Short mmCIF file of C-alpha atoms in Angstrom, two decimals:
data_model
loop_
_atom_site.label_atom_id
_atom_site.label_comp_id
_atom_site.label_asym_id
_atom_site.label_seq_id
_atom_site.Cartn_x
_atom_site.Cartn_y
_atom_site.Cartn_z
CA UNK A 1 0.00 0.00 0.00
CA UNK A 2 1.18 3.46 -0.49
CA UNK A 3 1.24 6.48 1.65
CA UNK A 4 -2.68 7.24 0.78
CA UNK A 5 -3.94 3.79 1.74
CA UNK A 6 -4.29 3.01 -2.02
CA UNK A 7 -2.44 0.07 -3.88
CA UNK A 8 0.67 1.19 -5.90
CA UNK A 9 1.32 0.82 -9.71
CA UNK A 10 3.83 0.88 -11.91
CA UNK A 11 3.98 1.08 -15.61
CA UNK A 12 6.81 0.21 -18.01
CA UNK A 13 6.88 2.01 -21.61
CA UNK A 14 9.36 0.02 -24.45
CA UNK A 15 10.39 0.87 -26.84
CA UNK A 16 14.19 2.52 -28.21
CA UNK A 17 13.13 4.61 -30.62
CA UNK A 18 11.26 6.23 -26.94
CA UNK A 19 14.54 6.95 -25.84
CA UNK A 20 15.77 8.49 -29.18
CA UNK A 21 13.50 10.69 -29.05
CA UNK A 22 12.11 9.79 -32.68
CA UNK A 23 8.08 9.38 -31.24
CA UNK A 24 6.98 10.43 -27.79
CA UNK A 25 4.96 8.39 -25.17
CA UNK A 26 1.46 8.69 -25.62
CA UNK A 27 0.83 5.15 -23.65
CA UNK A 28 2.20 6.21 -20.61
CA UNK A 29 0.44 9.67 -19.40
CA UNK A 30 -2.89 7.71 -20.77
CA UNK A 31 -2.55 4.53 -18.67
CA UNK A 32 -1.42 7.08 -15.73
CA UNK A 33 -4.39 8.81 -15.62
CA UNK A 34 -6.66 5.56 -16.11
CA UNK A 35 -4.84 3.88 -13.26
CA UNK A 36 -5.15 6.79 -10.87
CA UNK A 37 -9.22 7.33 -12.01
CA UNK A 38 -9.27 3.50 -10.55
CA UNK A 39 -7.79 4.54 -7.50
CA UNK A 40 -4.28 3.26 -7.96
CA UNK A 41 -1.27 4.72 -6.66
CA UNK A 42 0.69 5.59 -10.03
CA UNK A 43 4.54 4.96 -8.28
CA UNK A 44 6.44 5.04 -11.29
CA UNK A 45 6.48 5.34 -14.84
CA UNK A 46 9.89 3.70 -16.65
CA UNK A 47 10.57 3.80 -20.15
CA UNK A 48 13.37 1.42 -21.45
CA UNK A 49 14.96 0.14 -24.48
CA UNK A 50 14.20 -3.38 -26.69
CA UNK A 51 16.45 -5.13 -24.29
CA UNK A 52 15.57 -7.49 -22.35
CA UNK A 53 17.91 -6.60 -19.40
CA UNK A 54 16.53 -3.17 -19.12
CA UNK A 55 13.37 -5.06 -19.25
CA UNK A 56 13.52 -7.18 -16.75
CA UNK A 57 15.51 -4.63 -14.04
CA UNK A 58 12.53 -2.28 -14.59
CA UNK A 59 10.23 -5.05 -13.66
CA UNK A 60 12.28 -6.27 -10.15
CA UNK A 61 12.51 -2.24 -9.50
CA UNK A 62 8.27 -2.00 -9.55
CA UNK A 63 8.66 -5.10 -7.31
CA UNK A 64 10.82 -3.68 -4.87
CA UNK A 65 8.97 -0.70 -4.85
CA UNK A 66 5.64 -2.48 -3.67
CA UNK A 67 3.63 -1.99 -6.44
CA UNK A 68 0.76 -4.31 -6.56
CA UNK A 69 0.09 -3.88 -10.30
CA UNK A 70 2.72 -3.67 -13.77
CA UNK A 71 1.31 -2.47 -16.92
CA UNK A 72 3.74 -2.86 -19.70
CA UNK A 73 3.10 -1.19 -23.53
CA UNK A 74 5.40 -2.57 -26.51
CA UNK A 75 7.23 -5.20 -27.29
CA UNK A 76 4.40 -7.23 -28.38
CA UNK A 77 4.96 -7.90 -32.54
CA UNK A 78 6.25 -10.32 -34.39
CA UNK A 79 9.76 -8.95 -35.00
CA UNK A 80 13.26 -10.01 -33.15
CA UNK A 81 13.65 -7.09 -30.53
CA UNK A 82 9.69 -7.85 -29.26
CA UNK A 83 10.62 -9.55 -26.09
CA UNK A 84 8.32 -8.35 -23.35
CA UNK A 85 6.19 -11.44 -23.41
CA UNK A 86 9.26 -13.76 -23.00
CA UNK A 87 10.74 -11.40 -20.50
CA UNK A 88 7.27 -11.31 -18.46
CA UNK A 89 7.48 -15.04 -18.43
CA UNK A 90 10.91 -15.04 -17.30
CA UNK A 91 9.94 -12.68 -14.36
CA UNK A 92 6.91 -14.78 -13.90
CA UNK A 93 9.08 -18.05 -13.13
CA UNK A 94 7.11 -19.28 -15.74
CA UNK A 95 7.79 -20.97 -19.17
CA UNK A 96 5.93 -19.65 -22.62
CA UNK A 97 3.87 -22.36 -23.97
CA UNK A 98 2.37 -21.72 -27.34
CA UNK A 99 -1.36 -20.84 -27.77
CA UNK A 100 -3.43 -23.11 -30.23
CA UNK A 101 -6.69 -20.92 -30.48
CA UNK A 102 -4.68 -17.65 -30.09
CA UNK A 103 -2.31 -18.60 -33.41
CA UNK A 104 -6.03 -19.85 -35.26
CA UNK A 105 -6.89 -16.42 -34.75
CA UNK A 106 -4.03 -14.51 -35.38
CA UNK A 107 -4.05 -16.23 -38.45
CA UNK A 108 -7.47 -15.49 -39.51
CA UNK A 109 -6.54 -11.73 -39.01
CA UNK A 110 -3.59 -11.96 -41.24
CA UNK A 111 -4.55 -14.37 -43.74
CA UNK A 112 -6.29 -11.74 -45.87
CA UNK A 113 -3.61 -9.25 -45.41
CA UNK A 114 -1.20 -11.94 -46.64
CA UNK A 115 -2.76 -12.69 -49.51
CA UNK A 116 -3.65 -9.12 -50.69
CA UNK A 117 0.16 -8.13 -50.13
CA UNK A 118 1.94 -11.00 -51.10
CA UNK A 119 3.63 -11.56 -48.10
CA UNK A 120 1.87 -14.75 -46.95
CA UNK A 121 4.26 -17.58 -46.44
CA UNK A 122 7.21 -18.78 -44.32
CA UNK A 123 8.01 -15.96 -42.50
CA UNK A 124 4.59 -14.70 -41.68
CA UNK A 125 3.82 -17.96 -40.43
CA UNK A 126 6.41 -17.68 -37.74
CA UNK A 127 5.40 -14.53 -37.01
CA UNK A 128 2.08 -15.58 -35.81
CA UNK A 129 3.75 -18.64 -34.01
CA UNK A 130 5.76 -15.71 -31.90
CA UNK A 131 2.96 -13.63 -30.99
CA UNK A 132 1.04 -16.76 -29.97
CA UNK A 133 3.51 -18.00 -27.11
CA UNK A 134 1.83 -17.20 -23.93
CA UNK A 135 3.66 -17.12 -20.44
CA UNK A 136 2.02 -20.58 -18.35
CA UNK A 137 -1.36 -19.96 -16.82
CA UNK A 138 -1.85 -16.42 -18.17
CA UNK A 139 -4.51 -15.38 -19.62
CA UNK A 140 -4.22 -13.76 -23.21
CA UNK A 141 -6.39 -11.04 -24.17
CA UNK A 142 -7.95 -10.83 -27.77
CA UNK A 143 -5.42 -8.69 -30.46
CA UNK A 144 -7.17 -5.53 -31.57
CA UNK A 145 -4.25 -5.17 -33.92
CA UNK A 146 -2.58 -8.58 -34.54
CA UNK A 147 -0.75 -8.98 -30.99
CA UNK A 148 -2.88 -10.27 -28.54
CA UNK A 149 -2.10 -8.67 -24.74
CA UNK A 150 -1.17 -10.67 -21.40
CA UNK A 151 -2.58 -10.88 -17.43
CA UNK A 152 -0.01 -12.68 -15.77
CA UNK A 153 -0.25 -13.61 -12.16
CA UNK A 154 3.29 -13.36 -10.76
CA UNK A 155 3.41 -15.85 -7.33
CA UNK A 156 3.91 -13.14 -4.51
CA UNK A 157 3.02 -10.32 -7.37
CA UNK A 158 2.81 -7.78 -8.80
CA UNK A 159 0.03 -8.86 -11.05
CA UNK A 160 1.67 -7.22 -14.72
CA UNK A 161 -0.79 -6.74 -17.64
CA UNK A 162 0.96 -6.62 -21.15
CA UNK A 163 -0.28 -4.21 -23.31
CA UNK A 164 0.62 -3.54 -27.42
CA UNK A 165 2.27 -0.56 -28.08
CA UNK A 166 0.35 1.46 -30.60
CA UNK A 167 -2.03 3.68 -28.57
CA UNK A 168 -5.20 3.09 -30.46
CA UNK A 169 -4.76 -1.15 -29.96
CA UNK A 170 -3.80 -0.29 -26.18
CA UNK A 171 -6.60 1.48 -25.53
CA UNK A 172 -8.51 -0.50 -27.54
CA UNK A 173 -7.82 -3.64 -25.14
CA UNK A 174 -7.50 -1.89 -21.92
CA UNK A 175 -11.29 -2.80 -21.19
CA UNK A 176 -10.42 -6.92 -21.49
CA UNK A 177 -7.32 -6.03 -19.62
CA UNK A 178 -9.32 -4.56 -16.47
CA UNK A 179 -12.01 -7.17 -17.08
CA UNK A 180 -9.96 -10.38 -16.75
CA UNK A 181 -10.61 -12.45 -14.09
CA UNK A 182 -6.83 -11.46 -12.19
CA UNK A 183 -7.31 -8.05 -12.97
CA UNK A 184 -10.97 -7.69 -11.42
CA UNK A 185 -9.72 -9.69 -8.24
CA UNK A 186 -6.88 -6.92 -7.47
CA UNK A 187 -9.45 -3.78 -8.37
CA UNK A 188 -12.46 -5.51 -6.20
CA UNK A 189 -9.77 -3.95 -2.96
CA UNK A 190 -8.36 -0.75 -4.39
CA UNK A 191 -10.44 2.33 -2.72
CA UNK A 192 -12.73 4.60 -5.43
CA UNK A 193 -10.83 7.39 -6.50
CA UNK A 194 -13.40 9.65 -5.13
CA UNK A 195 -11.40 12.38 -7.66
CA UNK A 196 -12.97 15.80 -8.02
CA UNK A 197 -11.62 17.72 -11.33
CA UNK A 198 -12.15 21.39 -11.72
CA UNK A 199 -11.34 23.95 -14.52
CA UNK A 200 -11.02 27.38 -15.03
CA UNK A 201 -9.70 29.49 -17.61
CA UNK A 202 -8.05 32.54 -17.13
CA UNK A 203 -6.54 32.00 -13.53
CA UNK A 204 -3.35 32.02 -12.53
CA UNK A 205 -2.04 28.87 -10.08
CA UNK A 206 -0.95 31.39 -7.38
CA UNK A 207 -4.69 32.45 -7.13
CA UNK A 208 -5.23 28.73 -6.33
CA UNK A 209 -2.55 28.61 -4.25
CA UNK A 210 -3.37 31.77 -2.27
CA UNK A 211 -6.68 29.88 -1.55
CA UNK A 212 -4.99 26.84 -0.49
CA UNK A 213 -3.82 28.73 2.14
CA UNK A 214 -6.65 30.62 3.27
CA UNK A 215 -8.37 27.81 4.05
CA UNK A 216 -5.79 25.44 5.73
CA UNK A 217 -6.71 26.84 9.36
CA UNK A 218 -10.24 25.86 8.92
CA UNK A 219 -10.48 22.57 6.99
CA UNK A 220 -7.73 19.82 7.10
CA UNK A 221 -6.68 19.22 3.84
CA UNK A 222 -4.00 16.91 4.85
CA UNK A 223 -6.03 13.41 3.44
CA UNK A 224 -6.53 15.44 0.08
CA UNK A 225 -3.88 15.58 -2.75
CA UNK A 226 -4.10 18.55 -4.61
CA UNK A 227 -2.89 19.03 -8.13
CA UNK A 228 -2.25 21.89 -10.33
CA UNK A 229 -2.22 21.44 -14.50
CA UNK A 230 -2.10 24.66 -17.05
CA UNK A 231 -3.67 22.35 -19.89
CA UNK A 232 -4.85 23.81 -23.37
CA UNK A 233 -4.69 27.45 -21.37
CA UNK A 234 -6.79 25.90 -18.96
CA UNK A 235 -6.25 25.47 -15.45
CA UNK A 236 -6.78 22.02 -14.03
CA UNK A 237 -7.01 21.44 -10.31
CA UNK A 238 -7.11 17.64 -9.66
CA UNK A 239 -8.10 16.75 -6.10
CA UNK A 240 -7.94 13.34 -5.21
CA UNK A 241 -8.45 12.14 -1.53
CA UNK A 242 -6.76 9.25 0.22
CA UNK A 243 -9.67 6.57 1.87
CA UNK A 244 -11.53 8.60 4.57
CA UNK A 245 -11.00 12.01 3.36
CA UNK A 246 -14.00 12.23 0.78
CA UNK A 247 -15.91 14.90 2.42
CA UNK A 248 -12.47 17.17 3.20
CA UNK A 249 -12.46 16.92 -0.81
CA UNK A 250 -15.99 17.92 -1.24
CA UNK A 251 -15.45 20.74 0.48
CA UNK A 252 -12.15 21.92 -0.45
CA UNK A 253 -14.10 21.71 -3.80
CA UNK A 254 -16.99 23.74 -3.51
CA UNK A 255 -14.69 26.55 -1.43
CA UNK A 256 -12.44 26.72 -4.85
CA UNK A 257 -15.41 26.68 -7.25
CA UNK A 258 -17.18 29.54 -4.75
CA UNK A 259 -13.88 31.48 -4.55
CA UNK A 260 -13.34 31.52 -8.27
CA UNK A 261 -16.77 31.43 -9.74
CA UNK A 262 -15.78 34.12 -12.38
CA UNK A 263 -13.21 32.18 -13.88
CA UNK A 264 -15.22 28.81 -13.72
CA UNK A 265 -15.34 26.61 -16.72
CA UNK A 266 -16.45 22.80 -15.18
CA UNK A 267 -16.64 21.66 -11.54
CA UNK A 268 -17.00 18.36 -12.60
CA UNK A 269 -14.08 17.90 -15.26
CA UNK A 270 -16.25 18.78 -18.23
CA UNK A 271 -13.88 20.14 -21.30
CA UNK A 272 -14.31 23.18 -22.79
CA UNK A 273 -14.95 21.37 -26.35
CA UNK A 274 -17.49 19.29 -24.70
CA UNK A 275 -19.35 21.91 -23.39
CA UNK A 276 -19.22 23.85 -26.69
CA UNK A 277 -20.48 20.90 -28.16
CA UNK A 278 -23.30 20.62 -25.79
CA UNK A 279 -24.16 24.26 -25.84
CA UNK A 280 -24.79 24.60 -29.19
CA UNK A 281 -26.66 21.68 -29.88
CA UNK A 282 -29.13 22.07 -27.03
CA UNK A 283 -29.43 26.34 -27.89
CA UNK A 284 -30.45 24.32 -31.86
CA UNK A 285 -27.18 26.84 -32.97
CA UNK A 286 -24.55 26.77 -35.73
CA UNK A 287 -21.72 28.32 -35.89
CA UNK A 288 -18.89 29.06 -38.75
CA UNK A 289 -15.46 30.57 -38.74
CA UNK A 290 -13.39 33.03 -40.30
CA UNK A 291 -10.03 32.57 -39.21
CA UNK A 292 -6.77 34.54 -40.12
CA UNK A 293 -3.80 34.10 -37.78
CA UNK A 294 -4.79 30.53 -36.70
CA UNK A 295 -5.21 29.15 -40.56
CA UNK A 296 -8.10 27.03 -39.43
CA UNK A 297 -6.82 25.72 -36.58
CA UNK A 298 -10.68 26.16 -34.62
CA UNK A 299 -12.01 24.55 -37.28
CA UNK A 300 -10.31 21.82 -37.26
CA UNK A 301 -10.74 21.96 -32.97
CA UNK A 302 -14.49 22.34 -33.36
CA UNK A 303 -15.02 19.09 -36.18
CA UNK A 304 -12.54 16.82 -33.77
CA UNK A 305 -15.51 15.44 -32.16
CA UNK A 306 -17.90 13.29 -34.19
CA UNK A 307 -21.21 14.61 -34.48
CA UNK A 308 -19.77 17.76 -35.41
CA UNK A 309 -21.69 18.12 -38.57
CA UNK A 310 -24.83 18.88 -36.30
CA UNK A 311 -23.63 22.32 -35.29
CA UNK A 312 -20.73 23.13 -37.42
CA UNK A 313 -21.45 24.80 -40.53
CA UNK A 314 -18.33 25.76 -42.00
CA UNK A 315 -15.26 27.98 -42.47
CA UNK A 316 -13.05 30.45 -44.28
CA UNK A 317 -9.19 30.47 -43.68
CA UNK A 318 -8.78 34.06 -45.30
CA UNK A 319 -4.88 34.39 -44.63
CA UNK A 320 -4.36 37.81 -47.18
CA UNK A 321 -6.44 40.54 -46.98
CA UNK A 322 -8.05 40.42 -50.78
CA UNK A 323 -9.46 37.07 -49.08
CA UNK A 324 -10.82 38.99 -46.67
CA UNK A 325 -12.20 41.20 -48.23
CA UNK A 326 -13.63 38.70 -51.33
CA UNK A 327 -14.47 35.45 -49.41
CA UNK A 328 -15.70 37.32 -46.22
CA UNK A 329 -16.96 41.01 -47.33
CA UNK A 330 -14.22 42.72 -44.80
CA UNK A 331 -14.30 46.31 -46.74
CA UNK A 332 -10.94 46.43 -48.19
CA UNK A 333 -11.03 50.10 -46.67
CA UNK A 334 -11.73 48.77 -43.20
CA UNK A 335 -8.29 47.39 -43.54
CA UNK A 336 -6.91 50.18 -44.53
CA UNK A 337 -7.71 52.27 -41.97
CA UNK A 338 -7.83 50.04 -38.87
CA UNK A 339 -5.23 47.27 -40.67
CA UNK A 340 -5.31 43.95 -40.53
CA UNK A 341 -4.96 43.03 -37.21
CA UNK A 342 -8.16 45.02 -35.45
CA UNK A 343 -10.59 44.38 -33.19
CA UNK A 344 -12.94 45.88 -36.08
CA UNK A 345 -11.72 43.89 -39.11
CA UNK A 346 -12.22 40.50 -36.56
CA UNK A 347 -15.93 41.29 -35.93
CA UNK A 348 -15.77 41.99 -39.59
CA UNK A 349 -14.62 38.60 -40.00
CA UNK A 350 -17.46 37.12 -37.61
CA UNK A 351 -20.13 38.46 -39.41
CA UNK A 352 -18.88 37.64 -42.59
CA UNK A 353 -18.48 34.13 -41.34
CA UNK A 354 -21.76 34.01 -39.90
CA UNK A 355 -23.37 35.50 -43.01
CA UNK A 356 -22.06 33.11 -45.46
CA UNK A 357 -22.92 29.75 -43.88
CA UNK A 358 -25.94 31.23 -42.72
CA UNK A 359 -25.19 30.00 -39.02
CA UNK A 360 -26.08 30.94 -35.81
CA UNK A 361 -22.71 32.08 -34.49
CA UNK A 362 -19.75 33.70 -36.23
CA UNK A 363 -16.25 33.54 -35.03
CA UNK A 364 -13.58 35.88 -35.99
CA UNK A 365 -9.84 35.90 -35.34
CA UNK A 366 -6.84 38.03 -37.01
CA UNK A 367 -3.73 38.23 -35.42
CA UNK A 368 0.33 38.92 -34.96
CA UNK A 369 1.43 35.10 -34.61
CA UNK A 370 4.77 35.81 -35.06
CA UNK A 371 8.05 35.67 -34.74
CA UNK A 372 8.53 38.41 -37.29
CA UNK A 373 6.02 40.96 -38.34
CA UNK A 374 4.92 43.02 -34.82
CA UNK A 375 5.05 46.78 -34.43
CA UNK A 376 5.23 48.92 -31.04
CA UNK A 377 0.73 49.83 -31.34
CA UNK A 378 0.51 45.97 -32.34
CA UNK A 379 3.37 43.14 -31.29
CA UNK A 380 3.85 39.72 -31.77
CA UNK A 381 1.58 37.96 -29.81
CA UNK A 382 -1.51 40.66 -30.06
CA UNK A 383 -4.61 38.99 -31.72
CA UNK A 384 -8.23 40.62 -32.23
CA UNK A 385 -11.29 37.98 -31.44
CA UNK A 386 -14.79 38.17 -32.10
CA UNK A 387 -17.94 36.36 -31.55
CA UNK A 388 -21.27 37.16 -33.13
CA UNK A 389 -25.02 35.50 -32.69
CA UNK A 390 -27.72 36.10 -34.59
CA UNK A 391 -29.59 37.38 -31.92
CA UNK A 392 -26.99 40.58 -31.22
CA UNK A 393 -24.52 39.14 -29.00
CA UNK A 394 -20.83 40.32 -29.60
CA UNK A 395 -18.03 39.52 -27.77
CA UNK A 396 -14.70 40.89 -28.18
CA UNK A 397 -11.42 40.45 -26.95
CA UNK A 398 -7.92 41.59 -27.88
CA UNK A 399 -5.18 40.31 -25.75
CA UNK A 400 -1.48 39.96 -26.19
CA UNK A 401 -0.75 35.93 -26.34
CA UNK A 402 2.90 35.17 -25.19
CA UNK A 403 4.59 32.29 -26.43
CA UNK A 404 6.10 30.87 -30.01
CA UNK A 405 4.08 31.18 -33.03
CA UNK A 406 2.54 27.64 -32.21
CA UNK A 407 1.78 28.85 -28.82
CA UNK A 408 0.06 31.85 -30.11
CA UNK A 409 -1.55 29.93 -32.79
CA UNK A 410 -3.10 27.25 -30.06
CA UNK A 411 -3.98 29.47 -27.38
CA UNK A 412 -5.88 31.75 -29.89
CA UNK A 413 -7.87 28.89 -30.20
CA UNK A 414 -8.59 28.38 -26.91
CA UNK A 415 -8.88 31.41 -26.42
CA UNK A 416 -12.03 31.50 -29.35
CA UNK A 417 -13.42 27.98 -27.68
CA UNK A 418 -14.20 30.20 -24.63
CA UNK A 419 -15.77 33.09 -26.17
CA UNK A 420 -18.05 31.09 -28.05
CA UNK A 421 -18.92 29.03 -24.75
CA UNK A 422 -19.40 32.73 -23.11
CA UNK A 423 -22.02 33.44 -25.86
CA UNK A 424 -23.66 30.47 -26.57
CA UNK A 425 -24.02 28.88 -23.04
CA UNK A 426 -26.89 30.28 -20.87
CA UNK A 427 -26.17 32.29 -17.90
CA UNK A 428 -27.03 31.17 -14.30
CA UNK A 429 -29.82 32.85 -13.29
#
């Protein structure tokens, strides 16, 4: 157990081209946050190389650390330097035995691929024979690529669940992972997480700090872990009480979400693309862009989620001002006098949005992105928003973003998402 009276975990990330730095880990923040949303513990996460001795240390270091739960990603496929199954087994005490119905279906998965490729023969043959081997008396969970995962019950533990490496076939098993019969033994005695995630945009950590310490003389907040995130220019503040401290964390909750009403976006975790989403479909609204600086950037933010088509209409990317002024009807002397950066020539941009997709809500944004290009009246960084609705709502905003010219470019955007939760969302009454 750890400090909180929670189990511990431990998760292991292979993988050399990791350590490179030719991809980043996407498996390891992702199973983090699942792990501690169960209620785990998360002790360490490791990344090592395709070697086996690395492999294998990393695993006796979890164990010595008192973890009571491994979750490896990579090292699954068919290919020389995928050892983590053999390497579990190893760990395991245990021998890899080959799986009869596990190769049948590995096969079936591949045979068409073979065939339509060419590459069916020999060599893929033993490369289902590999990914078949199962450490003794684990279980094997079904491939949502081609590699099927692993539970294995180490004698004395830690129980260590073998996940694929490519996110989407991770993720895609982590369900049968948590649902196998070893897996839902361990979770039946780890403690609900109990979490509490709140956001706001536009405040500063110190604010939340400053709170922190306003109310430590009246409520003990020791039981409660408290943690800070600036996420997509949002601030995240993740509270997460150990066994026995769940109503310390209720309250410590609704003090924060009193304190900083103003700057409020979810007390319950909600994103601000979610709400967005929901605001605009229950208001019956639609809403199109006309974007400048961020070269369609909140386009693309706003049509991530599917279902999208429901309350997106569409978008103009008008980078030079004769787009402006032909695809969007910004009047080419607006821009002339006010220039293209403005807090005029971005409602100009709204409305012209709004009025030629015939939505509900226009969005407008024209900026200094940067790195070259500022002047003294308008600097890198400074960028103009606007939101119109049909019904007369405008709201404007011109700030000065710091940051690269990516940085300016996505917090412009989150910036936008904001404004057009501000004027779509109803206000409390």
């Amino acid at each position: 157990m750890g400090e909180g009276g929670r189990p511990r975990a431990g998760i292991v990330v292979t993988g050399s081209e990791l350590l490179t730095g030719a991809i980043s880990d996407a498996n390891g923040p992702w199973l983090a946050r699942q792990l501690a949303d169960l209620g785990f513990e998360v002790a360490h996460v490791v990344a090592v190389g395709d070697r086996p001795g690395d492999l294998l240390r990393a695993l006796d270091f979890l164990a010595g650390a008192g973890v009571a739960l491994v979750v490896t990603s990579g090292g699954l496929g068919p290919t020389a330097d995928d050892l983590t199954a053999e390497v579990v087994a190893g760990f395991a005490g245990v021998e890899l035995e080959p799986d009869e119905a596990m190769r049948v279906r590995i096969e079936e998965i591949l045979s068409d691929w073979g065939a339509r490729t060419g590459f069916a023969g020999p060599a893929l043959d033993m490369a289902t024979r590999k990914q078949a081997l199962v450490p003794r008396g684990a279980t094997a969970l079904p491939p949502v690529g081609t590699a099927p995962g692993l539970v294995v019950d180490r004698p004395g533990g830690p129980l260590v669940v073998v996940l694929p490496g490519p996110p989407r076939e991770l993720q895609g098993m982590w369900p049968a992972a948590l649902a196998s019969p070893a897996s839902a033994e361990l979770l039946a005695t780890v403690p609900p997480a109990n979490a509490r995630l709140l956001r706001f945009f536009g405040l500063p950590e110190s604010e939340i700090a400053a709170t922190l310490r306003e109310v430590e003389g009246s409520l003990d907040t020791s039981g409660v872990e408290v943690g800070t995130c600036l996420r997509r220019s949002e601030l995240e503040v993740d509270l997460r009480p150990r066994p026995g401290a769940e109503a310390a964390a209720e309250t410590l909750a609704g003090l924060l979400v009193e304190r900083h009403a103003r700057n409020l976006v979810s007390a319950e975790g909600t994103t601000v693309d979610e709400l967005v989403a929901q605001a605009l479909l229950d208001a019956g609204f639609t809403v199109a862009t006309g974007e400048s600086c961020t070269g369609g950037l909140l386009a693309g933010r706003l049509v991530d989620r599917a279902g999208s088509s429901a309350y997106v209409a569409g978008g103009v990317v008008a980078y030079s001002n004769e787009a402006k002024t032909s695809l969007l009807g910004v009047p080419a002397e607006m821009i002339a006098v006010h220039g293209a950066v403005s807090p005029e020539v971005a409602r100009a941009l709204a409305d012209g949005a709004r009025d030629r997709f015939g939505a509900d809500v226009g969005v407008g944004i024209t900026g200094v992105a940067g790195p070259g290009g500022g002047t003294e009246a308008k600097p890198v960084g400074y960028v103009c928003f606007c939101v119109t609705t049909a019904d007369g709502t405008v709201l404007a905003r011109d700030p000065r973003l710091r940051g690269s010219r990516a940085d300016i470019r996505e917090r412009s955007v989150d910036t936008a998402m904001h404004l057009i939760l501000r004027a779509v969302r109803p206000r409390p009454s």
